[in-house]
Amino acid sequence: MGSSVLICDDSNMARKQVLRSLPEQLSKDVQLAKNGLEALDILRTNSINVLFLDLTMPELDGIGVLEGIKSEGIDVSVFVISADIQPEMQNKVLSLGAKAFLRKPVQTDLLVDRLQEHGYL
Amino acid sequence: MPFNLNEDQQDCLQELINVAMGQASDQLARYLDTFVDLRVPSIELVSALQLSKALESNEQPMALVSQGFFGYEGIRGEAILVYQHKDSDKIGDILGYEPEELSIEEQLIDISSILTTTFLNVFASQIENQMSYSAPRLLDDNSVALSQHLNQLSFSWDTALKVNITYRVTDYSFNCDMVLLIPEPAIVDIKKVIDRILEAF
């Protein structure tokens, strides 16, 4: 069964990179968001299973999205894909409920590994 | 406007910069044993006159460390690290040095070269390039006008692509601005490289 996916990144190129790395069963129902505010809007009104989330973004950053998901009790699995690779940041996103942290630019094999680990493939 | 970047080119450059900035801040965080807060970097075209006015209108005195970089395919520019004097005095404390163990100037040069070389090496590897560097130069003498200093950079230019990144060390309320200046002819070269990356998409 397919899952609905949301990719949130302020960079068009980064969104494409993630999209290209998605295995076929996850690439059928994909929505895109340019910042955290757009992502939260989509999450509130759509049933999204998997969110691929950037951190450093204008309007509302990835940490803001994770906090929003938590406080609003939105049911979605979040995979953070970020250039901010500081260990403290990785721990922070995991403690806010993200399933996994991946560094940018995203590598397809690592993305597939993490999705498998969490039962999405 | 031959030097303007279109939306896709700007987006691509921004993403290459984000990745480089992330790794540079990780190195800075490890060096200072703290956390570095990152913001979205700004990219814009500036004239030499605008730039020296913008830097000089900043009332706080500052120290600058500048370093030229040179890659293949005509890619080159200048990386300038800008410190507020009130911050540069804190650096010794942050690094845990005893007074007189290492001068503030040497400490600023150390931090600057970590940021500059990490950033540029990661940037270069993403575009399959390789950078070499000139020796870092420190300017903390307020008697030298900034415009004069800018004239002494490794290249002369009227228009440059300016990338501005702020590394904020929140634990110590210490900020450091990294300003990359890519002069006119190199902008054309960097656009070629960006177009090649975009074509692969």
XYZ file of N, CA and C in Angstrom, chain B residues 2 7 9 15 21 35 42 49 58 66 80 82 88 91 103 107 111-113 119 126 128 138 152 157 167 176 199:
84
model
N 24.316 40.652 -17.130
C 24.989 39.365 -17.335
C 25.321 38.662 -16.020
N 16.223 32.409 -11.084
C 15.682 31.800 -9.869
C 16.281 30.412 -9.596
N 19.156 29.208 -10.704
C 20.589 29.324 -10.400
C 20.786 29.774 -8.949
N 21.541 26.204 -2.130
C 21.574 24.859 -1.552
C 23.021 24.380 -1.381
N 27.785 25.591 4.619
C 27.588 26.332 5.867
C 27.329 25.377 7.035
N 27.125 25.205 20.606
C 26.184 25.050 19.499
C 26.155 26.328 18.668
N 22.148 35.017 2.886
C 21.644 35.914 1.838
C 22.637 35.966 0.685
N 31.333 50.009 -3.974
C 30.995 51.202 -3.205
C 29.927 50.892 -2.148
N 28.336 50.447 9.799
C 28.211 49.706 11.038
C 29.038 50.426 12.103
N 40.643 38.319 6.095
C 40.257 37.998 4.722
C 41.239 37.018 4.109
N 35.702 36.847 3.673
C 36.001 37.819 4.732
C 35.209 37.440 5.980
N 34.018 38.697 9.583
C 33.832 39.980 10.257
C 33.469 39.736 11.723
N 35.345 39.903 19.790
C 36.682 39.345 19.627
C 37.402 39.283 20.979
N 36.841 35.947 22.724
C 37.253 34.695 22.104
C 38.194 33.893 22.988
N 47.570 35.292 21.101
C 46.982 36.627 20.966
C 45.591 36.532 20.351
N 43.995 34.001 17.518
C 42.760 33.246 17.740
C 41.740 33.532 16.637
N 40.082 30.732 14.081
C 38.645 30.513 13.870
C 38.283 30.773 12.415
N 38.849 31.843 11.870
C 38.529 32.206 10.485
C 38.949 31.110 9.524
N 40.136 30.545 9.744
C 40.573 29.558 8.752
C 39.786 28.261 8.879
N 34.192 25.556 4.886
C 33.120 26.004 3.996
C 33.506 25.813 2.529
N 31.325 19.759 -3.786
C 29.992 19.587 -4.385
C 29.977 19.956 -5.855
N 32.624 19.556 -7.717
C 33.754 18.802 -8.245
C 34.925 19.719 -8.595
N 44.794 39.755 8.565
C 43.964 40.353 9.605
C 43.987 41.862 9.490
N 42.515 46.362 -1.466
C 43.725 45.530 -1.445
C 43.421 44.044 -1.518
N 37.393 44.773 -8.345
C 36.070 44.517 -8.903
C 35.181 45.721 -8.694
N 27.110 33.182 11.635
C 27.239 32.079 12.585
C 27.001 32.659 13.974
N 29.626 35.855 14.254
C 30.678 36.024 13.265
C 30.021 35.998 11.894
N 21.328 20.983 -15.099
C 21.022 20.135 -16.247
C 20.907 18.677 -15.856
